[in-house]
Amino acid sequence: MTTFAKSLGKSSGALAGPLLKWYDRSKRDLPWRVAAGHPDPYHVLVSEAMLQQTQVATVVPYFHRFLAALPTIADLAAADEQIVLRLWQGLGYYSRARNLRKAAIAVMQQHNGRMPSDVELLLTLPGVGRYTAGAIASLAYDRRAPILDGNVVRVLSRLDAIEHDPRSPAMQKRLWARAEEILPPKRAGDFNSALMELGATVCTPRNPQCLICPVAGQCLAYERQLQHVIPPPKKAKETPLLVRHVLCLRDSRGRFLVEQRPPTGRWAGMWQFITRPTEDFSDVLRTSTPARTALGTVRHALTHRRYEFHASAASFDGVTDSEKWRWASPDELHHLPFSRPHLKIRALAEAAFGCHG
Ligand code: SF4
């Protein structure tokens, strides 16, 4: 096992020059970056919230749509949560969207509409953790604030040839300290962006391109040819499987019966077809039971659990609106925020009934 003591002296201070030069030359043109100066802190907040657990290519069109609909932090703070969820639809991990709106409200109410530049103040905003606070402070305000995301963890682990599991609390603590220690006195935001960019494009999880890496000369993993085994892979863990039964009811006016999820928990506040843990839909189908047609199974994997949605459909008029469910016209169906698995089920149901979305 490598000790930190040896690696610390090697790369401190010597990283910034070549890394920033490389970044200036090679950085990708991303919509939340600006050619000169610093990006708008609101843009950083939105993009960083979207980029958590999500690929850049997926985020780009969402970012454009979000900013077109809600161009300022004041617009986001004033927006209805359902609008924000609809803009987020398909990105997953919807608590990010709800927290983003709450953070905008807090900025409007507690900071006169101006995003704080201080990490401690940023940390008081809903949904803003150490990483996002560091990103806003450094990228938008050029504060010397460290950041540590998956890309930075990998790059730092390799630069220092750390063979320990970087996910352990002790290593996280050490890596945060390291991320702060190597920050240059100027251009801290660009330096952080460059570290992330290096991890995303050169120092990739598999097949890092050490031959073209601007900091290969500072990299202990490369020197020791350990870059392919650092960081050690995550131990595969069996995640629990949750089975759900979904009933897509359509009435003779072409409307679908939908229900809103509770205000807390997974997919909170979003809409779905009638979904139950068993095939018992008797709370909805009180009067009679229509013949159902199987639509298929939709599988959805999250970090800690997997879902299997067994969907079926039926034509039925014997349900009236209630506090728990209501009929939605085809147009409404496409404006309500749905989770990704229910979007797939919606497509199956529309195909089965011959509707076009
Ligand atoms: Fe990553 Fe290789 Fe560069 Fe080291 S030399 S930082 S392992 S790409």
Short mmCIF file of C-alpha atoms and ligand atoms in Angstrom, two decimals:
data_model
loop_
_atom_site.label_atom_id
_atom_site.label_comp_id
_atom_site.label_asym_id
_atom_site.label_seq_id
_atom_site.Cartn_x
_atom_site.Cartn_y
_atom_site.Cartn_z
CA MET A 1 0.00 0.00 0.00
CA THR A 2 1.20 3.47 -0.84
CA THR A 3 1.58 6.01 1.89
CA PHE A 4 0.46 9.54 1.30
CA ALA A 5 3.60 10.98 2.74
CA LYS A 6 5.65 10.05 -0.26
CA SER A 7 3.11 11.21 -2.83
CA LEU A 8 2.32 14.57 -1.27
CA GLY A 9 5.58 16.27 -2.09
CA LYS A 10 5.66 14.96 -5.61
CA SER A 11 2.70 16.60 -7.25
CA SER A 12 1.89 19.63 -5.07
CA GLY A 13 2.36 22.87 -6.96
CA ALA A 14 3.59 21.20 -10.12
CA LEU A 15 0.13 20.25 -11.35
CA ALA A 16 -1.48 23.60 -11.98
CA GLY A 17 0.77 24.84 -14.80
CA PRO A 18 0.49 21.90 -17.21
CA LEU A 19 -3.10 21.14 -16.23
CA LEU A 20 -4.36 24.69 -16.83
CA LYS A 21 -2.43 24.96 -20.10
CA TRP A 22 -4.01 21.72 -21.27
CA TYR A 23 -7.47 22.87 -20.12
CA ASP A 24 -7.22 26.17 -21.97
CA ARG A 25 -6.41 24.24 -25.13
CA SER A 26 -8.67 21.21 -24.84
CA LYS A 27 -11.74 21.99 -22.75
CA ARG A 28 -15.05 20.93 -24.20
CA ASP A 29 -17.51 23.59 -25.20
CA LEU A 30 -20.32 23.03 -22.69
CA PRO A 31 -23.33 25.33 -22.31
CA TRP A 32 -22.62 26.13 -18.65
CA ARG A 33 -19.07 27.25 -19.46
CA VAL A 34 -18.15 30.70 -20.71
CA ALA A 35 -15.36 31.69 -23.08
CA ALA A 36 -13.97 34.31 -20.71
CA GLY A 37 -14.57 35.28 -17.10
CA HIS A 38 -16.72 33.23 -14.77
CA PRO A 39 -20.03 31.47 -15.36
CA ASP A 40 -23.26 32.68 -13.81
CA PRO A 41 -23.59 31.04 -10.35
CA TYR A 42 -27.20 30.11 -11.19
CA HIS A 43 -25.96 28.22 -14.26
CA VAL A 44 -23.40 26.43 -12.11
CA LEU A 45 -26.05 25.49 -9.56
CA VAL A 46 -28.41 24.09 -12.22
CA SER A 47 -25.72 22.26 -14.18
CA GLU A 48 -24.12 20.71 -11.09
CA ALA A 49 -27.50 19.52 -9.82
CA MET A 50 -28.20 17.93 -13.20
CA LEU A 51 -24.75 16.39 -13.55
CA GLN A 52 -24.98 14.42 -10.31
CA GLN A 53 -25.39 10.76 -11.35
CA THR A 54 -25.97 11.83 -14.96
CA GLN A 55 -23.81 11.93 -18.10
CA VAL A 56 -22.88 15.27 -19.71
CA ALA A 57 -24.45 14.31 -23.06
CA THR A 58 -27.78 13.60 -21.33
CA VAL A 59 -27.66 16.84 -19.35
CA VAL A 60 -26.96 19.28 -22.22
CA PRO A 61 -30.49 19.36 -23.77
CA TYR A 62 -32.08 19.42 -20.30
CA PHE A 63 -29.90 22.37 -19.32
CA HIS A 64 -30.92 24.32 -22.45
CA ARG A 65 -34.62 23.59 -21.89
CA PHE A 66 -34.43 24.45 -18.18
CA LEU A 67 -32.69 27.78 -18.77
CA ALA A 68 -35.03 28.66 -21.62
CA ALA A 69 -38.04 28.12 -19.34
CA LEU A 70 -36.50 29.53 -16.14
CA PRO A 71 -33.70 31.91 -17.18
CA THR A 72 -33.00 33.40 -13.75
CA ILE A 73 -32.91 32.23 -10.16
CA ALA A 74 -35.93 34.46 -9.50
CA ASP A 75 -37.88 32.58 -12.22
CA LEU A 76 -36.99 29.25 -10.65
CA ALA A 77 -37.96 30.45 -7.17
CA ALA A 78 -41.35 31.61 -8.49
CA ALA A 79 -42.04 28.47 -10.54
CA ASP A 80 -44.59 25.87 -9.52
CA GLU A 81 -42.94 22.61 -8.40
CA GLN A 82 -44.87 20.66 -11.04
CA ILE A 83 -43.30 22.81 -13.77
CA VAL A 84 -39.84 22.15 -12.38
CA LEU A 85 -40.51 18.40 -12.16
CA ARG A 86 -41.80 18.41 -15.74
CA LEU A 87 -38.59 20.10 -16.91
CA TRP A 88 -36.65 17.45 -15.00
CA GLN A 89 -38.73 14.55 -16.30
CA GLY A 90 -36.48 11.70 -17.45
CA LEU A 91 -33.36 12.88 -15.59
CA GLY A 92 -34.26 10.85 -12.50
CA TYR A 93 -33.36 11.49 -8.86
CA TYR A 94 -36.11 14.07 -8.64
CA SER A 95 -35.22 15.27 -5.17
CA ARG A 96 -32.48 17.21 -6.97
CA ALA A 97 -35.14 19.21 -8.82
CA ARG A 98 -37.20 19.88 -5.72
CA ASN A 99 -34.13 20.95 -3.76
CA LEU A 100 -32.97 23.15 -6.61
CA ARG A 101 -36.23 25.07 -6.45
CA LYS A 102 -36.01 25.28 -2.65
CA ALA A 103 -32.43 26.57 -2.94
CA ALA A 104 -33.59 29.26 -5.37
CA ILE A 105 -36.32 30.29 -2.93
CA ALA A 106 -33.76 30.48 -0.11
CA VAL A 107 -31.43 32.63 -2.26
CA MET A 108 -34.31 35.00 -3.04
CA GLN A 109 -35.55 35.19 0.55
CA GLN A 110 -32.32 35.08 2.54
CA HIS A 111 -29.69 36.50 0.19
CA ASN A 112 -31.58 39.19 -1.76
CA GLY A 113 -31.51 37.08 -4.90
CA ARG A 114 -27.73 36.89 -5.03
CA MET A 115 -26.11 33.47 -4.74
CA PRO A 116 -23.60 33.46 -1.87
CA SER A 117 -19.94 33.00 -2.73
CA ASP A 118 -18.97 31.62 0.66
CA VAL A 119 -18.89 27.83 1.02
CA GLU A 120 -20.36 27.88 4.55
CA LEU A 121 -23.33 29.97 3.37
CA LEU A 122 -23.79 27.87 0.25
CA LEU A 123 -23.94 24.76 2.44
CA THR A 124 -27.04 26.15 4.15
CA LEU A 125 -29.00 26.01 0.86
CA PRO A 126 -31.29 22.97 0.42
CA GLY A 127 -29.66 20.18 -1.57
CA VAL A 128 -26.28 21.93 -1.71
CA GLY A 129 -23.57 19.65 -0.38
CA ARG A 130 -19.87 20.13 -0.12
CA TYR A 131 -19.26 19.34 -3.77
CA THR A 132 -21.86 21.76 -5.20
CA ALA A 133 -20.85 24.47 -2.72
CA GLY A 134 -17.22 24.10 -3.81
CA ALA A 135 -18.23 24.16 -7.47
CA ILE A 136 -20.24 27.38 -7.14
CA ALA A 137 -17.63 29.11 -4.97
CA SER A 138 -14.72 28.19 -7.21
CA LEU A 139 -16.25 28.17 -10.71
CA ALA A 140 -18.49 31.24 -10.39
CA TYR A 141 -16.50 33.29 -7.84
CA ASP A 142 -12.98 31.88 -8.21
CA ARG A 143 -12.78 31.15 -4.48
CA ARG A 144 -10.12 28.67 -3.41
CA ALA A 145 -12.67 25.98 -2.59
CA PRO A 146 -12.00 22.31 -3.31
CA ILE A 147 -14.36 19.93 -5.08
CA LEU A 148 -14.39 16.16 -5.11
CA ASP A 149 -16.56 14.28 -7.56
CA GLY A 150 -16.06 10.84 -9.10
CA ASN A 151 -13.69 12.18 -11.75
CA VAL A 152 -11.56 14.13 -9.28
CA VAL A 153 -11.42 11.15 -6.91
CA ARG A 154 -10.08 8.95 -9.71
CA VAL A 155 -7.51 11.49 -10.89
CA LEU A 156 -6.21 12.23 -7.38
CA SER A 157 -6.12 8.53 -6.46
CA ARG A 158 -4.02 7.84 -9.53
CA LEU A 159 -1.75 10.86 -9.17
CA ASP A 160 -0.93 9.72 -5.66
CA ALA A 161 -1.13 5.97 -6.45
CA ILE A 162 -3.63 5.41 -3.66
CA GLU A 163 -4.57 1.77 -3.69
CA HIS A 164 -7.14 2.02 -0.89
CA ASP A 165 -10.86 2.22 -1.50
CA PRO A 166 -11.53 5.96 -2.04
CA ARG A 167 -15.14 5.50 -0.85
CA SER A 168 -14.11 4.83 2.76
CA PRO A 169 -14.69 7.76 5.14
CA ALA A 170 -10.97 7.95 5.96
CA MET A 171 -10.01 8.19 2.29
CA GLN A 172 -12.76 10.70 1.56
CA LYS A 173 -11.40 12.91 4.31
CA ARG A 174 -7.88 12.58 2.97
CA LEU A 175 -8.93 13.23 -0.63
CA TRP A 176 -10.86 16.37 0.33
CA ALA A 177 -7.75 17.64 2.10
CA ARG A 178 -5.67 16.77 -0.95
CA ALA A 179 -8.12 18.50 -3.31
CA GLU A 180 -7.72 21.66 -1.22
CA GLU A 181 -3.98 21.39 -0.88
CA ILE A 182 -3.30 21.29 -4.62
CA LEU A 183 -5.49 24.30 -5.47
CA PRO A 184 -3.42 27.09 -7.00
CA PRO A 185 -3.71 30.62 -5.53
CA LYS A 186 -5.28 31.88 -8.79
CA ARG A 187 -7.74 30.31 -11.24
CA ALA A 188 -9.03 27.84 -8.63
CA GLY A 189 -12.28 27.44 -10.57
CA ASP A 190 -10.50 26.63 -13.82
CA PHE A 191 -8.21 24.26 -11.95
CA ASN A 192 -11.19 22.38 -10.50
CA SER A 193 -12.85 22.28 -13.92
CA ALA A 194 -9.60 21.03 -15.44
CA LEU A 195 -9.33 18.19 -12.92
CA MET A 196 -12.90 17.13 -13.69
CA GLU A 197 -12.30 17.48 -17.42
CA LEU A 198 -9.16 15.38 -17.21
CA GLY A 199 -11.07 12.64 -15.40
CA ALA A 200 -13.92 12.78 -17.91
CA THR A 201 -11.85 12.77 -21.09
CA VAL A 202 -8.30 11.47 -20.46
CA CYS A 203 -8.02 9.80 -17.06
CA THR A 204 -11.11 7.71 -17.71
CA PRO A 205 -12.13 4.73 -15.55
CA ARG A 206 -11.05 2.20 -18.19
CA ASN A 207 -8.11 2.77 -20.54
CA PRO A 208 -6.73 6.06 -19.21
CA GLN A 209 -4.78 7.79 -21.98
CA CYS A 210 -1.56 8.34 -20.07
CA LEU A 211 0.49 8.90 -23.22
CA ILE A 212 -1.31 12.17 -23.94
CA CYS A 213 -1.94 13.16 -20.32
CA PRO A 214 -0.64 16.63 -19.41
CA VAL A 215 0.25 15.52 -15.86
CA ALA A 216 1.74 12.11 -16.63
CA GLY A 217 5.06 13.40 -15.30
CA GLN A 218 3.44 13.97 -11.88
CA CYS A 219 1.54 10.69 -11.77
CA LEU A 220 2.72 7.97 -9.42
CA ALA A 221 0.20 5.43 -10.75
CA TYR A 222 1.58 5.88 -14.27
CA GLU A 223 5.15 5.69 -13.04
CA ARG A 224 4.33 2.38 -11.35
CA GLN A 225 1.97 1.19 -14.08
CA LEU A 226 -0.87 0.92 -11.59
CA GLN A 227 -3.33 3.16 -13.46
CA HIS A 228 -5.55 0.21 -14.44
CA VAL A 229 -6.02 -1.04 -10.88
CA ILE A 230 -6.54 2.35 -9.20
CA PRO A 231 -9.04 3.07 -7.83
CA PRO A 232 -10.05 -0.48 -6.84
CA PRO A 233 -13.44 -1.51 -8.29
CA LYS A 234 -16.55 -1.17 -6.20
CA LYS A 235 -17.66 -4.47 -4.70
CA ALA A 236 -20.78 -5.60 -6.55
CA LYS A 237 -23.74 -5.65 -4.22
CA GLU A 238 -27.03 -7.39 -4.80
CA THR A 239 -29.77 -4.75 -4.70
CA PRO A 240 -33.33 -5.63 -3.58
CA LEU A 241 -35.96 -6.13 -6.26
CA LEU A 242 -39.33 -4.44 -5.78
CA VAL A 243 -42.25 -5.66 -7.87
CA ARG A 244 -45.12 -3.33 -8.75
CA HIS A 245 -48.32 -3.91 -10.70
CA VAL A 246 -49.57 -1.11 -12.91
CA LEU A 247 -53.03 -0.71 -14.34
CA CYS A 248 -53.56 1.66 -17.28
CA LEU A 249 -57.27 2.38 -17.42
CA ARG A 250 -58.67 4.28 -20.40
CA ASP A 251 -62.23 5.53 -20.60
CA SER A 252 -64.46 5.93 -23.63
CA ARG A 253 -63.37 9.61 -23.94
CA GLY A 254 -59.75 8.53 -24.41
CA ARG A 255 -58.64 9.70 -20.97
CA PHE A 256 -56.26 7.72 -18.72
CA LEU A 257 -56.65 7.29 -14.98
CA VAL A 258 -53.61 8.64 -13.12
CA GLU A 259 -52.61 9.16 -9.51
CA GLN A 260 -50.09 11.49 -7.89
CA ARG A 261 -47.33 10.07 -5.74
CA PRO A 262 -47.02 11.21 -2.12
CA PRO A 263 -45.17 14.49 -1.42
CA THR A 264 -42.15 12.69 0.03
CA GLY A 265 -40.10 9.65 -0.98
CA ARG A 266 -39.08 8.40 -4.40
CA TRP A 267 -40.65 10.25 -7.36
CA ALA A 268 -42.46 12.47 -4.85
CA GLY A 269 -45.24 14.58 -6.33
CA MET A 270 -44.95 12.97 -9.77
CA TRP A 271 -47.75 11.19 -11.61
CA GLN A 272 -48.23 7.58 -12.54
CA PHE A 273 -50.81 5.06 -13.69
CA ILE A 274 -52.54 3.14 -10.92
CA THR A 275 -49.70 1.28 -9.21
CA ARG A 276 -49.97 -1.28 -6.45
CA PRO A 277 -47.59 -3.80 -4.82
CA THR A 278 -49.95 -6.68 -5.74
CA GLU A 279 -52.51 -7.24 -8.47
CA ASP A 280 -55.24 -6.11 -6.12
CA PHE A 281 -56.77 -2.96 -7.66
CA SER A 282 -60.02 -3.29 -5.75
CA ASP A 283 -59.67 0.16 -4.14
CA VAL A 284 -60.06 1.64 -7.65
CA LEU A 285 -62.20 -1.02 -9.35
CA ARG A 286 -65.01 -1.05 -6.84
CA THR A 287 -67.96 -1.82 -9.11
CA SER A 288 -66.62 -4.41 -11.53
CA THR A 289 -63.39 -5.81 -12.88
CA PRO A 290 -62.68 -5.19 -16.57
CA ALA A 291 -60.72 -7.67 -18.67
CA ARG A 292 -57.08 -6.63 -18.71
CA THR A 293 -54.48 -6.98 -21.43
CA ALA A 294 -50.86 -7.44 -20.45
CA LEU A 295 -48.64 -4.62 -21.75
CA GLY A 296 -45.30 -6.01 -20.65
CA THR A 297 -42.71 -5.54 -17.92
CA VAL A 298 -40.68 -2.38 -17.43
CA ARG A 299 -37.47 -2.75 -15.44
CA HIS A 300 -35.79 0.18 -13.71
CA ALA A 301 -32.54 0.05 -11.76
CA LEU A 302 -31.53 2.64 -9.18
CA THR A 303 -28.41 2.73 -7.04
CA HIS A 304 -29.92 0.87 -4.11
CA ARG A 305 -32.86 -1.01 -5.58
CA ARG A 306 -34.35 -2.44 -8.73
CA TYR A 307 -37.96 -2.24 -9.82
CA GLU A 308 -40.08 -4.46 -12.00
CA PHE A 309 -43.34 -2.92 -13.19
CA HIS A 310 -45.82 -5.41 -14.61
CA ALA A 311 -48.19 -3.31 -16.67
CA SER A 312 -51.64 -4.13 -17.99
CA ALA A 313 -54.37 -2.09 -19.61
CA ALA A 314 -58.15 -2.06 -19.77
CA SER A 315 -60.96 0.05 -21.16
CA PHE A 316 -63.22 1.11 -18.34
CA ASP A 317 -65.66 3.88 -17.47
CA GLY A 318 -66.66 2.77 -13.98
CA VAL A 319 -64.30 5.04 -11.98
CA THR A 320 -64.89 8.63 -10.96
CA ASP A 321 -62.28 11.21 -9.94
CA SER A 322 -61.31 11.15 -6.28
CA GLU A 323 -58.73 12.70 -3.97
CA LYS A 324 -56.36 9.90 -4.91
CA TRP A 325 -56.77 9.66 -8.69
CA ARG A 326 -58.22 11.45 -11.65
CA TRP A 327 -58.80 11.11 -15.36
CA ALA A 328 -56.27 12.92 -17.55
CA SER A 329 -56.88 13.83 -21.18
CA PRO A 330 -54.23 12.73 -23.72
CA ASP A 331 -52.89 16.30 -23.75
CA GLU A 332 -52.68 16.50 -19.94
CA LEU A 333 -51.00 13.13 -19.86
CA HIS A 334 -48.10 14.69 -21.77
CA HIS A 335 -47.82 17.71 -19.50
CA LEU A 336 -47.87 15.99 -16.13
CA PRO A 337 -44.46 14.99 -14.75
CA PHE A 338 -44.03 11.20 -14.99
CA SER A 339 -41.12 9.09 -13.73
CA ARG A 340 -39.01 7.35 -16.38
CA PRO A 341 -40.57 3.87 -15.88
CA HIS A 342 -44.05 5.36 -16.13
CA LEU A 343 -43.07 7.21 -19.31
CA LYS A 344 -42.20 3.81 -20.76
CA ILE A 345 -45.49 2.38 -19.53
CA ARG A 346 -47.30 5.36 -21.03
CA ALA A 347 -45.73 4.56 -24.42
CA LEU A 348 -46.80 0.91 -24.08
CA ALA A 349 -50.35 1.90 -23.16
CA GLU A 350 -50.65 4.42 -25.99
CA ALA A 351 -49.37 1.84 -28.47
CA ALA A 352 -51.85 -0.76 -27.14
CA PHE A 353 -54.77 1.66 -27.46
CA GLY A 354 -53.55 3.01 -30.80
CA CYS A 355 -53.02 6.58 -29.49
CA HIS A 356 -50.13 8.69 -30.63
CA GLY A 357 -48.19 10.71 -28.04
FE1 SF4 B 1 -4.54 9.45 -15.23
FE2 SF4 B 1 -2.64 8.31 -16.68
FE3 SF4 B 1 -2.76 10.95 -16.42
FE4 SF4 B 1 -2.06 9.41 -14.38
S1 SF4 B 1 -0.94 9.66 -16.30
S2 SF4 B 1 -3.46 11.15 -14.30
S3 SF4 B 1 -3.34 7.65 -14.69
S4 SF4 B 1 -4.26 9.64 -17.43
#
